[in-house]
Amino acid sequence: GATENDDVHWNYDSGVLTFSGTGAMADYERVPWSSWQHSTTKVVINDGVTRISKDAFYYCSELQNVKLSQNLTDIGDSAFEGCSALENV
């Protein structure tokens, strides 16, 4: 799927939510990947993505691992709030 910024795309597969493309992840009232909020265990932000949106992974209670882009310059407010299982970034 694409975010509101068509240059950043996301894909969910077997617990892994991956973001690719270039530029900033758009801010949403409700993120389009919220259906997988409680089954996502890993997030991969590929190089090229420069910003994680506010509340992007809000209360992803099973999220354990996050791999961040080398180009990341900004993480939005509360992006990882409530991610109580988070172990590795």
Coordinates of N, CA, C and O in Angstrom, one line a residue:
G1 N 0.8 -1.2 0.0 CA 0.0 0.0 0.0 C 0.8 1.2 0.0 O 2.0 1.2 0.3
A2 N 0.3 2.3 -0.4 CA 1.0 3.6 -0.4 C 0.5 4.5 0.8 O -0.6 4.3 1.3
T3 N 1.4 5.4 1.2 CA 0.9 6.3 2.2 C 0.4 7.5 1.4 O 0.4 7.5 0.2
E4 N -0.1 8.6 2.2 CA -0.6 9.7 1.5 C 0.6 10.4 0.7 O 0.3 11.1 -0.3
N5 N 1.8 10.2 1.1 CA 3.0 10.6 0.3 C 3.3 9.4 -0.6 O 3.8 8.4 -0.2
D6 N 3.0 9.5 -1.9 CA 3.1 8.3 -2.8 C 4.5 7.8 -3.0 O 4.7 6.8 -3.6
D7 N 5.5 8.5 -2.4 CA 6.9 8.0 -2.5 C 7.2 7.1 -1.4 O 8.3 6.5 -1.4
V8 N 6.4 6.9 -0.4 CA 6.6 5.9 0.7 C 5.5 4.9 0.6 O 4.3 5.2 0.6
H9 N 5.9 3.6 0.5 CA 5.0 2.5 0.4 C 5.2 1.5 1.6 O 6.3 1.5 2.2
W10 N 4.1 0.8 1.9 CA 4.2 -0.2 3.0 C 3.7 -1.5 2.6 O 2.9 -1.6 1.6
N11 N 4.1 -2.5 3.2 CA 3.7 -3.9 3.0 C 3.7 -4.7 4.3 O 4.6 -4.5 5.1
Y12 N 2.7 -5.5 4.5 CA 2.6 -6.3 5.7 C 2.7 -7.8 5.2 O 1.9 -8.2 4.3
D13 N 3.6 -8.6 5.9 CA 3.7 -10.0 5.5 C 4.1 -10.7 6.8 O 5.3 -10.5 7.3
S14 N 3.3 -11.6 7.3 CA 3.7 -12.5 8.4 C 4.3 -11.8 9.6 O 5.3 -12.2 10.1
G15 N 3.6 -10.8 10.0 CA 4.1 -10.1 11.2 C 5.1 -8.9 11.0 O 5.5 -8.2 11.9
V16 N 5.6 -8.8 9.7 CA 6.6 -7.8 9.4 C 6.0 -6.7 8.6 O 5.4 -6.9 7.5
L17 N 6.1 -5.5 9.1 CA 5.6 -4.3 8.4 C 6.8 -3.5 7.8 O 7.6 -3.1 8.6
T18 N 6.9 -3.4 6.5 CA 8.0 -2.9 5.8 C 7.6 -1.6 5.1 O 6.6 -1.6 4.4
F19 N 8.5 -0.6 5.2 CA 8.3 0.7 4.5 C 9.4 0.9 3.6 O 10.6 0.7 4.0
S20 N 9.1 1.3 2.4 CA 10.2 1.6 1.4 C 9.8 2.8 0.6 O 8.7 3.3 0.7
G21 N 10.8 3.3 -0.2 CA 10.6 4.5 -1.0 C 11.5 5.6 -0.5 O 12.5 5.3 0.1
T22 N 11.1 6.8 -0.9 CA 11.9 8.0 -0.5 C 11.0 9.0 0.1 O 9.8 9.2 -0.2
G23 N 11.6 9.7 1.1 CA 10.9 10.9 1.7 C 10.2 10.5 3.0 O 10.5 9.5 3.7
A24 N 9.3 11.4 3.4 CA 8.6 11.3 4.7 C 7.3 10.5 4.7 O 6.6 10.6 3.7
M25 N 7.1 9.7 5.7 CA 5.9 9.0 5.9 C 4.8 10.0 6.2 O 5.1 10.9 7.1
A26 N 3.7 10.0 5.6 CA 2.6 10.9 5.9 C 2.0 10.7 7.3 O 2.0 9.6 7.8
D27 N 1.4 11.8 7.8 CA 0.7 11.7 9.1 C -0.8 11.3 8.7 O -1.3 11.8 7.7
Y28 N -1.4 10.5 9.5 CA -2.7 10.0 9.3 C -3.6 10.3 10.6 O -3.0 10.2 11.7
E29 N -4.8 10.4 10.4 CA -5.8 10.3 11.6 C -5.8 8.9 12.1 O -5.7 8.7 13.3
R30 N -5.8 8.0 11.2 CA -5.7 6.5 11.5 C -4.9 5.9 10.4 O -5.2 5.9 9.2
V31 N -3.8 5.2 10.9 CA -2.8 4.7 9.9 C -3.5 3.5 9.1 O -4.3 2.8 9.7
P32 N -3.2 3.4 7.8 CA -3.9 2.3 7.0 C -3.5 0.9 7.4 O -4.1 0.0 7.0
W33 N -2.4 0.8 8.2 CA -2.0 -0.6 8.6 C -2.5 -0.9 10.0 O -2.0 -1.9 10.6
S34 N -3.4 -0.2 10.5 CA -4.0 -0.4 11.8 C -4.6 -1.8 12.0 O -4.7 -2.3 13.1
S35 N -5.0 -2.4 10.9 CA -5.6 -3.8 11.0 C -4.6 -4.8 11.6 O -5.0 -5.8 12.1
W36 N -3.3 -4.5 11.4 CA -2.3 -5.4 11.9 C -1.6 -4.9 13.1 O -0.5 -5.3 13.5
Q37 N -2.2 -3.9 13.8 CA -1.6 -3.3 14.9 C -1.2 -4.3 16.0 O -0.1 -4.1 16.6
H38 N -2.0 -5.3 16.3 CA -1.7 -6.2 17.3 C -1.0 -7.5 16.9 O -0.8 -8.4 17.7
S39 N -0.7 -7.6 15.6 CA 0.0 -8.8 15.1 C 1.4 -8.5 14.5 O 2.1 -9.4 14.1
T40 N 1.7 -7.2 14.5 CA 3.0 -6.8 13.9 C 4.1 -7.0 15.0 O 4.0 -6.5 16.1
T41 N 5.1 -7.8 14.6 CA 6.2 -8.1 15.5 C 7.5 -7.4 15.1 O 8.4 -7.2 15.9
K42 N 7.6 -7.0 13.9 CA 8.8 -6.3 13.4 C 8.4 -5.2 12.4 O 7.5 -5.4 11.6
V43 N 9.1 -4.1 12.5 CA 9.0 -3.0 11.5 C 10.3 -2.7 10.9 O 11.4 -2.7 11.6
V44 N 10.3 -2.6 9.6 CA 11.5 -2.3 8.8 C 11.3 -1.0 8.1 O 10.4 -0.9 7.3
I45 N 12.1 0.0 8.4 CA 12.0 1.3 7.7 C 13.3 1.3 6.8 O 14.4 1.5 7.2
N46 N 13.1 1.0 5.5 CA 14.2 0.9 4.5 C 14.8 2.3 4.3 O 14.2 3.4 4.5
D47 N 16.1 2.3 3.9 CA 16.9 3.5 3.6 C 16.1 4.2 2.5 O 15.5 3.6 1.6
G48 N 16.1 5.5 2.6 CA 15.3 6.4 1.7 C 14.1 7.0 2.4 O 13.7 8.1 2.1
V49 N 13.6 6.3 3.4 CA 12.5 6.9 4.2 C 13.1 7.8 5.3 O 14.0 7.4 6.0
T50 N 12.7 9.1 5.3 CA 13.3 10.1 6.1 C 12.6 10.4 7.4 O 13.1 11.0 8.3
R51 N 11.3 10.0 7.5 CA 10.5 10.4 8.6 C 9.5 9.3 8.9 O 8.8 8.8 8.1
I52 N 9.3 9.1 10.2 CA 8.2 8.2 10.7 C 7.1 9.1 11.2 O 7.4 10.0 12.0
S53 N 5.9 8.8 10.8 CA 4.8 9.7 11.2 C 4.4 9.6 12.6 O 4.7 8.6 13.3
K54 N 3.7 10.6 13.1 CA 3.2 10.6 14.5 C 2.2 9.4 14.6 O 1.5 9.1 13.7
D55 N 2.3 8.8 15.8 CA 1.4 7.7 16.1 C 1.5 6.5 15.2 O 0.6 5.7 15.1
A56 N 2.6 6.4 14.4 CA 2.7 5.4 13.4 C 2.5 4.0 13.9 O 1.8 3.1 13.3
F57 N 3.1 3.7 15.0 CA 3.0 2.3 15.6 C 2.4 2.3 17.0 O 2.7 1.5 17.8
Y58 N 1.6 3.3 17.2 CA 0.9 3.5 18.5 C 0.2 2.2 19.0 O -0.6 1.7 18.3
Y59 N 0.7 1.8 20.2 CA 0.1 0.6 20.8 C 0.2 -0.7 19.9 O -0.8 -1.5 19.9
C60 N 1.2 -0.8 19.2 CA 1.5 -2.1 18.5 C 2.1 -3.0 19.6 O 3.3 -3.1 19.7
S61 N 1.2 -3.6 20.3 CA 1.6 -4.3 21.6 C 2.5 -5.5 21.4 O 3.2 -5.9 22.3
E62 N 2.6 -6.1 20.2 CA 3.5 -7.2 19.9 C 4.8 -6.8 19.2 O 5.6 -7.7 19.0
L63 N 4.9 -5.6 18.9 CA 6.1 -5.1 18.2 C 7.4 -5.3 19.1 O 7.5 -4.8 20.2
Q64 N 8.3 -6.1 18.6 CA 9.5 -6.4 19.3 C 10.8 -5.8 18.7 O 11.7 -5.5 19.4
N65 N 10.9 -5.7 17.4 CA 12.1 -5.3 16.7 C 11.8 -4.2 15.7 O 10.8 -4.3 14.9
V66 N 12.7 -3.2 15.6 CA 12.5 -2.1 14.6 C 13.9 -1.9 14.0 O 14.9 -1.8 14.7
K67 N 13.9 -1.9 12.7 CA 15.1 -1.6 11.9 C 14.9 -0.3 11.2 O 13.9 -0.1 10.5
L68 N 15.7 0.7 11.6 CA 15.5 2.1 11.1 C 16.4 2.4 9.9 O 17.5 1.9 9.7
S69 N 15.9 3.3 9.0 CA 16.6 3.8 7.8 C 17.8 4.6 8.3 O 17.8 5.3 9.3
Q70 N 18.9 4.5 7.5 CA 20.1 5.3 7.8 C 19.8 6.7 7.4 O 20.5 7.6 7.9
N71 N 18.8 7.0 6.6 CA 18.4 8.4 6.2 C 17.4 9.0 7.1 O 16.9 10.1 6.8
L72 N 16.9 8.3 8.2 CA 15.9 8.8 9.0 C 16.4 10.1 9.7 O 17.4 10.1 10.3
T73 N 15.6 11.2 9.7 CA 15.9 12.4 10.3 C 14.9 12.9 11.3 O 15.1 13.8 12.1
D74 N 13.7 12.2 11.3 CA 12.6 12.7 12.3 C 11.7 11.5 12.6 O 11.4 10.7 11.8
I75 N 11.4 11.4 13.9 CA 10.4 10.4 14.4 C 9.3 11.2 15.0 O 9.5 12.0 15.9
G76 N 8.0 11.1 14.5 CA 6.9 11.8 15.0 C 6.5 11.5 16.4 O 6.9 10.5 16.9
D77 N 5.8 12.4 17.0 CA 5.3 12.3 18.4 C 4.6 10.9 18.6 O 3.8 10.6 17.7
S78 N 4.9 10.3 19.7 CA 4.2 9.0 20.1 C 4.2 7.9 19.0 O 3.4 7.0 19.0
A79 N 5.3 8.0 18.2 CA 5.4 7.0 17.1 C 5.4 5.5 17.7 O 4.9 4.6 17.1
F80 N 6.1 5.4 18.8 CA 6.2 4.0 19.4 C 5.6 3.9 20.8 O 5.9 3.0 21.6
E81 N 4.7 4.9 21.1 CA 4.0 4.8 22.4 C 3.2 3.6 22.6 O 2.5 3.1 21.7
G82 N 3.3 3.0 23.7 CA 2.5 1.8 24.1 C 3.1 0.5 23.5 O 2.4 -0.6 23.5
C83 N 4.3 0.5 22.9 CA 4.9 -0.7 22.3 C 5.7 -1.4 23.4 O 6.9 -1.4 23.5
S84 N 4.9 -2.0 24.3 CA 5.5 -2.5 25.5 C 6.4 -3.8 25.3 O 7.2 -4.1 26.2
A85 N 6.3 -4.4 24.2 CA 7.2 -5.6 23.9 C 8.5 -5.2 23.2 O 9.3 -6.1 22.9
L86 N 8.6 -3.9 22.8 CA 9.8 -3.5 22.0 C 11.1 -3.8 22.7 O 11.3 -3.4 23.9
E87 N 12.0 -4.6 22.0 CA 13.2 -5.0 22.6 C 14.4 -4.4 21.9 O 15.4 -4.1 22.5
N88 N 14.4 -4.3 20.5 CA 15.5 -3.9 19.7 C 15.1 -2.9 18.7 O 14.2 -3.0 18.0
V89 N 16.0 -1.8 18.7 CA 15.8 -0.8 17.7 C 17.2 -0.6 17.0 O 18.2 -0.5 17.6

